Amino acid sequence: MGETKPMNAKFMSAILLTTGLMAVPAVAEWKPAKPIEFVVMAGKGGGADKAVRFMQGIIAEEKLGPTVTPVNKAGGSGAVALNYMKNKKGDNHTIMFTLNSFYTTPLRQPKLGVNIEAFTPIMRMAEDTFCLWVNKKRKDGKDIKTVDEFVAAAKAAGDKWIMAGTGKNSEDNLLTDFLNTAYGLKMKYVPYKGGGKVAKQLAGNNADSTVNNPSEQEGFYKGGQTRPLACFTDERLALFPDAPTFKEIGKDFVYYMQRTVVGAPGMSADAKAYYNNLFSKVFNSKKWQSYRTKKALQGDPLAGDKLMAYWKKERGVHQAMLKKMGAIK
């Protein structure tokens, strides 16, 4: 056993250096004394929830160490989860998986007293993608196949066109605002708790469109119920080769959602190192890499100071977007 440690440490260091992560000890001093609570700041069935449960499976199947228990804390566009984590100061056994509401909700709700810089940056596991979706079998019988057809139908419907999304002034709300502004639409945005519920609203023809992540619409897409018209990505997604990017059709707008593991404020340095090491193993596992491909997840891993710098940059971007849509002053 003693002869293999240097090789493992060297191997891990090489991985961390090539992926831009901070080097961490191969074996951290701290170890969990009880199951890890993995908070999801959204409801069940959404992209974040699915990713957390998939990572839970990797950790268990590959015997990476701790018992991980996913806990959904939906509500208030992430406010419930953020407040819960804020009150876990110094807790080494509570981590959270974030959406972009990690930025927008503290900006919109300053009374929460949440400063994202107080949280412990562990690792960005991916950046999720967004597409504009419609039902292939609408109640009115229209089979919308292009963004131009979508715009014509939505413009004719005015504020009776329902865009379902996750949370108020959230990522989905921002994208809806972009579409309304870019195409002169008056779509009504209706929030739900979790991307899974949003996807079901479209599949059940209770909404006219959504901007779901691919993982959230995957089942309905494979079942032939829904169609992606275009994606808010730099390049076309391999999953949907016929769906152009908005850049291709003249709207230079790209938007991604962080999928990041966050520690409670005041987490010990040893615990932070432990989780960084743990999620480095998860990230580099064949199963996670396969999951990233199947769910159209993108982005390199980030940790430590680089992850904190990313948070600050994205907070600024979202602050400007919220001001533009009139959500904050």
mmCIF file of C-alpha atoms in Angstrom:
data_model
loop_
_atom_site.group_PDB
_atom_site.id
_atom_site.type_symbol
_atom_site.label_atom_id
_atom_site.label_comp_id
_atom_site.label_asym_id
_atom_site.label_seq_id
_atom_site.Cartn_x
_atom_site.Cartn_y
_atom_site.Cartn_z
ATOM 1 C CA MET A 1 0.000 0.000 0.000
ATOM 2 C CA GLY A 2 2.818 2.376 0.933
ATOM 3 C CA GLU A 3 4.491 1.929 -2.470
ATOM 4 C CA THR A 4 1.409 2.994 -4.412
ATOM 5 C CA LYS A 5 0.752 6.343 -2.653
ATOM 6 C CA PRO A 6 3.390 8.370 -4.511
ATOM 7 C CA MET A 7 2.060 7.127 -7.871
ATOM 8 C CA ASN A 8 -1.530 7.977 -6.961
ATOM 9 C CA ALA A 9 -0.551 11.417 -5.713
ATOM 10 C CA LYS A 10 1.439 12.088 -8.873
ATOM 11 C CA PHE A 11 -1.447 10.885 -11.050
ATOM 12 C CA MET A 12 -3.957 13.077 -9.235
ATOM 13 C CA SER A 13 -1.658 16.095 -9.392
ATOM 14 C CA ALA A 14 -1.322 15.653 -13.143
ATOM 15 C CA ILE A 15 -5.082 15.564 -13.558
ATOM 16 C CA LEU A 16 -5.555 18.647 -11.407
ATOM 17 C CA LEU A 17 -2.886 20.591 -13.245
ATOM 18 C CA THR A 18 -4.271 19.762 -16.690
ATOM 19 C CA THR A 19 -7.828 20.656 -15.680
ATOM 20 C CA GLY A 20 -6.843 23.901 -13.964
ATOM 21 C CA LEU A 21 -7.809 22.764 -10.481
ATOM 22 C CA MET A 22 -5.891 23.554 -7.348
ATOM 23 C CA ALA A 23 -3.592 20.771 -6.227
ATOM 24 C CA VAL A 24 -4.918 19.029 -3.117
ATOM 25 C CA PRO A 25 -3.536 16.237 -0.976
ATOM 26 C CA ALA A 26 -4.294 12.749 -2.294
ATOM 27 C CA VAL A 27 -5.624 11.940 1.169
ATOM 28 C CA ALA A 28 -7.081 14.774 3.236
ATOM 29 C CA GLU A 29 -6.726 14.731 7.011
ATOM 30 C CA TRP A 30 -10.436 15.315 7.607
ATOM 31 C CA LYS A 31 -13.030 12.599 6.989
ATOM 32 C CA PRO A 32 -16.827 12.715 7.386
ATOM 33 C CA ALA A 33 -18.108 11.545 10.758
ATOM 34 C CA LYS A 34 -21.689 11.204 9.487
ATOM 35 C CA PRO A 35 -23.611 11.210 6.166
ATOM 36 C CA ILE A 36 -23.144 14.249 3.935
ATOM 37 C CA GLU A 37 -26.209 16.376 3.286
ATOM 38 C CA PHE A 38 -26.186 17.402 -0.382
ATOM 39 C CA VAL A 39 -28.644 20.291 -0.763
ATOM 40 C CA VAL A 40 -30.311 20.903 -4.130
ATOM 41 C CA MET A 41 -31.561 24.469 -4.468
ATOM 42 C CA ALA A 42 -34.497 23.334 -6.642
ATOM 43 C CA GLY A 43 -37.248 20.734 -6.728
ATOM 44 C CA LYS A 44 -37.064 17.100 -7.809
ATOM 45 C CA GLY A 45 -36.763 16.156 -11.455
ATOM 46 C CA GLY A 46 -34.792 19.186 -12.627
ATOM 47 C CA GLY A 47 -31.276 19.273 -14.040
ATOM 48 C CA ALA A 48 -29.622 20.009 -10.686
ATOM 49 C CA ASP A 49 -31.562 17.283 -8.900
ATOM 50 C CA LYS A 50 -30.732 14.698 -11.559
ATOM 51 C CA ALA A 51 -27.043 15.600 -11.472
ATOM 52 C CA VAL A 52 -26.836 15.361 -7.668
ATOM 53 C CA ARG A 53 -28.506 11.954 -7.622
ATOM 54 C CA PHE A 54 -26.220 10.758 -10.388
ATOM 55 C CA MET A 55 -23.140 11.911 -8.454
ATOM 56 C CA GLN A 56 -24.540 10.238 -5.344
ATOM 57 C CA GLY A 57 -24.631 7.006 -7.351
ATOM 58 C CA ILE A 58 -21.021 7.403 -8.538
ATOM 59 C CA ILE A 59 -19.788 8.009 -4.993
ATOM 60 C CA ALA A 60 -21.635 4.932 -3.725
ATOM 61 C CA GLU A 61 -20.856 2.590 -6.633
ATOM 62 C CA GLU A 62 -17.165 3.473 -6.798
ATOM 63 C CA LYS A 63 -16.878 3.469 -2.999
ATOM 64 C CA LEU A 64 -15.324 6.913 -2.865
ATOM 65 C CA GLY A 65 -16.082 7.331 0.825
ATOM 66 C CA PRO A 66 -19.035 9.145 2.335
ATOM 67 C CA THR A 67 -22.727 8.407 2.363
ATOM 68 C CA VAL A 68 -24.403 11.256 0.490
ATOM 69 C CA THR A 69 -28.034 12.210 1.072
ATOM 70 C CA PRO A 70 -29.684 14.548 -1.476
ATOM 71 C CA VAL A 71 -32.064 17.075 0.096
ATOM 72 C CA ASN A 72 -34.270 19.273 -2.075
ATOM 73 C CA LYS A 73 -34.753 22.808 -0.755
ATOM 74 C CA ALA A 74 -37.038 24.389 -3.341
ATOM 75 C CA GLY A 75 -38.802 27.703 -2.916
ATOM 76 C CA GLY A 76 -38.152 31.397 -3.331
ATOM 77 C CA SER A 77 -36.036 30.873 -6.475
ATOM 78 C CA GLY A 78 -33.315 29.352 -4.322
ATOM 79 C CA ALA A 79 -33.875 31.584 -1.282
ATOM 80 C CA VAL A 80 -34.866 28.652 0.934
ATOM 81 C CA ALA A 81 -31.677 26.737 0.101
ATOM 82 C CA LEU A 82 -29.411 29.780 0.359
ATOM 83 C CA ASN A 83 -30.804 30.744 3.755
ATOM 84 C CA TYR A 84 -30.494 27.151 4.931
ATOM 85 C CA MET A 85 -26.837 27.018 3.900
ATOM 86 C CA LYS A 86 -26.111 30.449 5.390
ATOM 87 C CA ASN A 87 -27.285 29.107 8.759
ATOM 88 C CA LYS A 88 -24.979 26.083 8.413
ATOM 89 C CA LYS A 89 -21.898 28.203 9.072
ATOM 90 C CA GLY A 90 -18.927 26.055 10.094
ATOM 91 C CA ASP A 91 -20.709 22.819 9.131
ATOM 92 C CA ASN A 92 -18.363 20.379 7.414
ATOM 93 C CA HIS A 93 -21.126 17.906 6.579
ATOM 94 C CA THR A 94 -23.381 20.095 4.405
ATOM 95 C CA ILE A 95 -22.737 20.949 0.766
ATOM 96 C CA MET A 96 -24.974 22.369 -1.964
ATOM 97 C CA PHE A 97 -25.349 22.101 -5.735
ATOM 98 C CA THR A 98 -26.067 25.462 -7.321
ATOM 99 C CA LEU A 99 -27.939 27.017 -10.203
ATOM 100 C CA ASN A 100 -27.553 30.597 -11.425
ATOM 101 C CA SER A 101 -30.111 31.623 -8.805
ATOM 102 C CA PHE A 102 -27.015 31.458 -6.613
ATOM 103 C CA TYR A 103 -26.319 34.911 -8.097
ATOM 104 C CA THR A 104 -29.740 36.299 -8.938
ATOM 105 C CA THR A 105 -31.635 35.585 -5.720
ATOM 106 C CA PRO A 106 -29.224 37.392 -3.360
ATOM 107 C CA LEU A 107 -29.289 40.347 -5.770
ATOM 108 C CA ARG A 108 -33.080 40.397 -5.864
ATOM 109 C CA GLN A 109 -33.582 39.690 -2.163
ATOM 110 C CA PRO A 110 -30.937 41.674 -0.242
ATOM 111 C CA LYS A 111 -32.865 41.161 3.009
ATOM 112 C CA LEU A 112 -31.739 37.520 2.934
ATOM 113 C CA GLY A 113 -28.314 38.770 3.959
ATOM 114 C CA VAL A 114 -26.641 36.235 1.668
ATOM 115 C CA ASN A 115 -23.165 37.035 0.365
ATOM 116 C CA ILE A 116 -22.005 34.340 -2.063
ATOM 117 C CA GLU A 117 -18.378 35.157 -1.266
ATOM 118 C CA ALA A 118 -18.970 33.722 2.224
ATOM 119 C CA PHE A 119 -19.639 30.239 0.820
ATOM 120 C CA THR A 120 -16.840 27.730 0.338
ATOM 121 C CA PRO A 121 -15.928 27.180 -3.341
ATOM 122 C CA ILE A 122 -15.435 23.452 -3.907
ATOM 123 C CA MET A 123 -15.828 22.592 -7.589
ATOM 124 C CA ARG A 124 -17.692 23.540 -10.736
ATOM 125 C CA MET A 125 -18.701 20.223 -12.270
ATOM 126 C CA ALA A 126 -20.197 21.614 -15.483
ATOM 127 C CA GLU A 127 -22.076 24.368 -17.219
ATOM 128 C CA ASP A 128 -25.546 23.325 -18.323
ATOM 129 C CA THR A 129 -27.172 24.424 -21.557
ATOM 130 C CA PHE A 130 -30.573 25.854 -22.478
ATOM 131 C CA CYS A 131 -32.806 25.379 -25.506
ATOM 132 C CA LEU A 132 -36.152 26.830 -26.556
ATOM 133 C CA TRP A 133 -38.739 24.024 -26.538
ATOM 134 C CA VAL A 134 -42.266 23.583 -27.894
ATOM 135 C CA ASN A 135 -44.773 20.732 -27.923
ATOM 136 C CA LYS A 136 -44.926 18.924 -31.266
ATOM 137 C CA LYS A 137 -48.647 18.288 -30.825
ATOM 138 C CA ARG A 138 -50.123 21.583 -29.689
ATOM 139 C CA LYS A 139 -53.772 21.984 -28.810
ATOM 140 C CA ASP A 140 -54.237 24.340 -31.769
ATOM 141 C CA GLY A 141 -52.760 21.750 -34.128
ATOM 142 C CA LYS A 142 -49.784 23.903 -35.158
ATOM 143 C CA ASP A 143 -46.533 22.002 -35.611
ATOM 144 C CA ILE A 144 -43.931 24.674 -34.891
ATOM 145 C CA LYS A 145 -40.564 23.685 -36.361
ATOM 146 C CA THR A 146 -38.550 26.925 -36.475
ATOM 147 C CA VAL A 147 -37.912 30.005 -34.373
ATOM 148 C CA ASP A 148 -39.606 32.118 -37.053
ATOM 149 C CA GLU A 149 -42.758 30.010 -36.726
ATOM 150 C CA PHE A 150 -42.499 30.255 -32.940
ATOM 151 C CA VAL A 151 -42.224 34.049 -33.107
ATOM 152 C CA ALA A 152 -45.220 34.323 -35.432
ATOM 153 C CA ALA A 153 -47.366 32.135 -33.172
ATOM 154 C CA ALA A 154 -46.263 33.813 -29.938
ATOM 155 C CA LYS A 155 -46.730 37.290 -31.419
ATOM 156 C CA ALA A 156 -50.262 36.406 -32.508
ATOM 157 C CA ALA A 157 -51.096 35.039 -29.048
ATOM 158 C CA GLY A 158 -49.698 38.033 -27.158
ATOM 159 C CA ASP A 159 -49.804 37.657 -23.378
ATOM 160 C CA LYS A 160 -51.879 34.491 -23.725
ATOM 161 C CA TRP A 161 -48.723 32.633 -24.788
ATOM 162 C CA ILE A 162 -47.415 30.853 -21.687
ATOM 163 C CA MET A 163 -43.700 30.349 -21.100
ATOM 164 C CA ALA A 164 -43.216 28.024 -18.128
ATOM 165 C CA GLY A 165 -40.020 28.354 -16.115
ATOM 166 C CA THR A 166 -38.294 27.662 -12.832
ATOM 167 C CA GLY A 167 -38.716 30.489 -10.316
ATOM 168 C CA LYS A 168 -39.352 34.213 -10.596
ATOM 169 C CA ASN A 169 -36.534 36.329 -12.089
ATOM 170 C CA SER A 170 -34.521 33.127 -12.442
ATOM 171 C CA GLU A 171 -32.472 31.824 -15.370
ATOM 172 C CA ASP A 172 -35.636 30.861 -17.268
ATOM 173 C CA ASN A 173 -37.165 34.276 -16.567
ATOM 174 C CA LEU A 174 -34.033 36.004 -17.893
ATOM 175 C CA LEU A 175 -34.182 33.993 -21.109
ATOM 176 C CA THR A 176 -37.891 34.691 -21.491
ATOM 177 C CA ASP A 177 -37.184 38.402 -21.091
ATOM 178 C CA PHE A 178 -34.495 38.159 -23.747
ATOM 179 C CA LEU A 179 -36.888 36.479 -26.190
ATOM 180 C CA ASN A 180 -39.645 38.998 -25.494
ATOM 181 C CA THR A 181 -37.258 41.891 -26.085
ATOM 182 C CA ALA A 182 -35.398 40.409 -29.054
ATOM 183 C CA TYR A 183 -38.527 39.433 -30.979
ATOM 184 C CA GLY A 184 -41.075 41.971 -29.747
ATOM 185 C CA LEU A 185 -43.172 39.390 -27.898
ATOM 186 C CA LYS A 186 -45.440 39.632 -24.862
ATOM 187 C CA MET A 187 -45.191 36.070 -23.532
ATOM 188 C CA LYS A 188 -46.485 35.511 -20.018
ATOM 189 C CA TYR A 189 -43.892 33.902 -17.768
ATOM 190 C CA VAL A 190 -45.307 31.382 -15.267
ATOM 191 C CA PRO A 191 -42.893 30.027 -12.605
ATOM 192 C CA TYR A 192 -42.859 26.520 -11.137
ATOM 193 C CA LYS A 193 -40.731 24.771 -8.520
ATOM 194 C CA GLY A 194 -38.207 22.777 -10.501
ATOM 195 C CA GLY A 195 -37.319 22.109 -14.127
ATOM 196 C CA GLY A 196 -38.972 18.702 -13.984
ATOM 197 C CA LYS A 197 -42.365 20.273 -13.326
ATOM 198 C CA VAL A 198 -41.730 22.839 -16.042
ATOM 199 C CA ALA A 199 -40.999 20.087 -18.570
ATOM 200 C CA LYS A 200 -44.238 18.316 -17.645
ATOM 201 C CA GLN A 201 -46.228 21.519 -18.181
ATOM 202 C CA LEU A 202 -45.024 21.665 -21.784
ATOM 203 C CA ALA A 203 -45.487 17.951 -22.426
ATOM 204 C CA GLY A 204 -49.030 18.193 -21.044
ATOM 205 C CA ASN A 205 -49.822 21.236 -23.216
ATOM 206 C CA ASN A 206 -50.358 23.398 -20.138
ATOM 207 C CA ALA A 207 -47.641 25.750 -21.424
ATOM 208 C CA ASP A 208 -46.746 26.900 -24.928
ATOM 209 C CA SER A 209 -42.975 26.863 -24.557
ATOM 210 C CA THR A 210 -40.083 26.432 -22.116
ATOM 211 C CA VAL A 211 -36.333 27.019 -22.023
ATOM 212 C CA ASN A 212 -35.532 23.747 -20.270
ATOM 213 C CA ASN A 213 -32.090 22.195 -19.938
ATOM 214 C CA PRO A 214 -31.677 19.143 -22.229
ATOM 215 C CA SER A 215 -31.714 16.735 -19.271
ATOM 216 C CA GLU A 216 -35.098 18.053 -18.154
ATOM 217 C CA GLN A 217 -36.796 17.573 -21.535
ATOM 218 C CA GLU A 218 -34.854 14.432 -22.475
ATOM 219 C CA GLY A 219 -37.612 11.919 -21.756
ATOM 220 C CA PHE A 220 -40.310 13.877 -23.562
ATOM 221 C CA TYR A 221 -37.960 14.588 -26.483
ATOM 222 C CA LYS A 222 -37.105 10.902 -26.897
ATOM 223 C CA GLY A 223 -40.795 10.105 -26.631
ATOM 224 C CA GLY A 224 -41.498 12.374 -29.602
ATOM 225 C CA GLN A 225 -43.553 14.877 -27.609
ATOM 226 C CA THR A 226 -41.350 17.979 -27.592
ATOM 227 C CA ARG A 227 -38.941 19.714 -29.966
ATOM 228 C CA PRO A 228 -35.927 22.017 -29.417
ATOM 229 C CA LEU A 229 -36.126 24.955 -31.829
ATOM 230 C CA ALA A 230 -32.781 26.604 -31.024
ATOM 231 C CA CYS A 231 -30.190 26.602 -28.242
ATOM 232 C CA PHE A 232 -28.476 29.365 -26.275
ATOM 233 C CA THR A 233 -25.020 27.877 -26.896
ATOM 234 C CA ASP A 234 -21.858 28.784 -28.777
ATOM 235 C CA GLU A 235 -22.176 25.779 -31.077
ATOM 236 C CA ARG A 236 -24.915 23.298 -31.976
ATOM 237 C CA LEU A 237 -25.412 20.513 -29.462
ATOM 238 C CA ALA A 238 -24.624 17.005 -30.699
ATOM 239 C CA LEU A 239 -27.862 15.814 -29.076
ATOM 240 C CA PHE A 240 -29.928 18.126 -31.282
ATOM 241 C CA PRO A 241 -28.020 18.576 -34.551
ATOM 242 C CA ASP A 242 -31.036 20.099 -36.317
ATOM 243 C CA ALA A 243 -31.519 22.832 -33.709
ATOM 244 C CA PRO A 244 -29.461 25.936 -34.596
ATOM 245 C CA THR A 245 -27.896 28.268 -32.075
ATOM 246 C CA PHE A 246 -29.451 31.690 -31.608
ATOM 247 C CA LYS A 247 -26.156 33.094 -32.869
ATOM 248 C CA GLU A 248 -26.742 31.294 -36.172
ATOM 249 C CA ILE A 249 -30.134 32.918 -36.640
ATOM 250 C CA GLY A 250 -28.955 36.439 -35.900
ATOM 251 C CA LYS A 251 -29.295 36.814 -32.124
ATOM 252 C CA ASP A 252 -25.835 36.786 -30.569
ATOM 253 C CA PHE A 253 -26.936 35.603 -27.133
ATOM 254 C CA VAL A 254 -25.250 32.741 -25.258
ATOM 255 C CA TYR A 255 -26.211 31.613 -21.777
ATOM 256 C CA TYR A 256 -25.101 28.749 -19.515
ATOM 257 C CA MET A 257 -25.992 27.576 -16.027
ATOM 258 C CA GLN A 258 -23.348 26.653 -13.499
ATOM 259 C CA ARG A 259 -23.513 23.216 -11.889
ATOM 260 C CA THR A 260 -21.257 23.754 -8.901
ATOM 261 C CA VAL A 261 -20.598 22.095 -5.548
ATOM 262 C CA VAL A 262 -20.581 24.697 -2.769
ATOM 263 C CA GLY A 263 -19.613 24.283 0.869
ATOM 264 C CA ALA A 264 -21.167 25.993 3.867
ATOM 265 C CA PRO A 265 -19.652 29.293 5.046
ATOM 266 C CA GLY A 266 -16.708 28.752 7.369
ATOM 267 C CA MET A 267 -16.033 25.153 6.307
ATOM 268 C CA SER A 268 -12.648 24.006 7.589
ATOM 269 C CA ALA A 269 -9.670 23.931 5.237
ATOM 270 C CA ASP A 270 -9.275 20.162 5.730
ATOM 271 C CA ALA A 271 -12.935 19.526 4.879
ATOM 272 C CA LYS A 272 -12.650 21.734 1.801
ATOM 273 C CA ALA A 273 -9.593 19.748 0.674
ATOM 274 C CA TYR A 274 -11.474 16.507 1.264
ATOM 275 C CA TYR A 275 -14.420 17.572 -0.908
ATOM 276 C CA ASN A 276 -12.151 18.963 -3.587
ATOM 277 C CA ASN A 277 -10.389 15.612 -3.765
ATOM 278 C CA LEU A 278 -13.697 13.723 -3.726
ATOM 279 C CA PHE A 279 -15.280 15.696 -6.548
ATOM 280 C CA SER A 280 -12.060 15.595 -8.579
ATOM 281 C CA LYS A 281 -12.516 11.821 -8.576
ATOM 282 C CA VAL A 282 -16.196 12.158 -9.460
ATOM 283 C CA PHE A 283 -15.440 14.584 -12.293
ATOM 284 C CA ASN A 284 -12.759 12.347 -13.797
ATOM 285 C CA SER A 285 -14.837 9.182 -13.508
ATOM 286 C CA LYS A 286 -15.948 7.557 -16.761
ATOM 287 C CA LYS A 287 -19.559 7.711 -15.583
ATOM 288 C CA TRP A 288 -19.537 11.476 -15.016
ATOM 289 C CA GLN A 289 -17.807 12.118 -18.330
ATOM 290 C CA SER A 290 -20.408 9.952 -20.051
ATOM 291 C CA TYR A 291 -23.187 11.787 -18.198
ATOM 292 C CA ARG A 292 -21.783 15.141 -19.315
ATOM 293 C CA THR A 293 -21.906 13.990 -22.940
ATOM 294 C CA LYS A 294 -25.402 12.510 -22.715
ATOM 295 C CA LYS A 295 -26.835 15.601 -20.990
ATOM 296 C CA ALA A 296 -25.014 18.147 -23.199
ATOM 297 C CA LEU A 297 -23.087 19.522 -20.214
ATOM 298 C CA GLN A 298 -20.079 21.691 -20.964
ATOM 299 C CA GLY A 299 -17.343 23.660 -19.181
ATOM 300 C CA ASP A 300 -14.060 22.738 -17.525
ATOM 301 C CA PRO A 301 -13.810 22.071 -13.777
ATOM 302 C CA LEU A 302 -12.965 25.035 -11.555
ATOM 303 C CA ALA A 303 -11.982 25.138 -7.886
ATOM 304 C CA GLY A 304 -10.564 27.432 -5.243
ATOM 305 C CA ASP A 305 -9.663 31.003 -6.197
ATOM 306 C CA LYS A 306 -10.532 30.410 -9.855
ATOM 307 C CA LEU A 307 -14.025 29.318 -8.900
ATOM 308 C CA MET A 308 -14.492 32.333 -6.629
ATOM 309 C CA ALA A 309 -13.352 34.631 -9.455
ATOM 310 C CA TYR A 310 -15.887 32.932 -11.742
ATOM 311 C CA TRP A 311 -18.661 33.558 -9.183
ATOM 312 C CA LYS A 312 -17.785 37.248 -8.952
ATOM 313 C CA LYS A 313 -17.698 37.644 -12.738
ATOM 314 C CA GLU A 314 -21.027 35.870 -13.228
ATOM 315 C CA ARG A 315 -22.638 37.826 -10.412
ATOM 316 C CA GLY A 316 -21.729 41.014 -12.253
ATOM 317 C CA VAL A 317 -23.151 39.676 -15.528
ATOM 318 C CA HIS A 318 -26.426 38.711 -13.847
ATOM 319 C CA GLN A 319 -26.642 42.006 -11.993
ATOM 320 C CA ALA A 320 -26.533 43.821 -15.342
ATOM 321 C CA MET A 321 -29.181 41.491 -16.798
ATOM 322 C CA LEU A 322 -31.520 41.975 -13.827
ATOM 323 C CA LYS A 323 -31.150 45.758 -14.044
ATOM 324 C CA LYS A 324 -31.927 45.678 -17.747
ATOM 325 C CA MET A 325 -35.152 43.714 -17.183
ATOM 326 C CA GLY A 326 -36.146 46.000 -14.299
ATOM 327 C CA ALA A 327 -35.930 43.340 -11.578
ATOM 328 C CA ILE A 328 -33.472 45.384 -9.496
ATOM 329 C CA LYS A 329 -32.295 49.006 -9.427
#
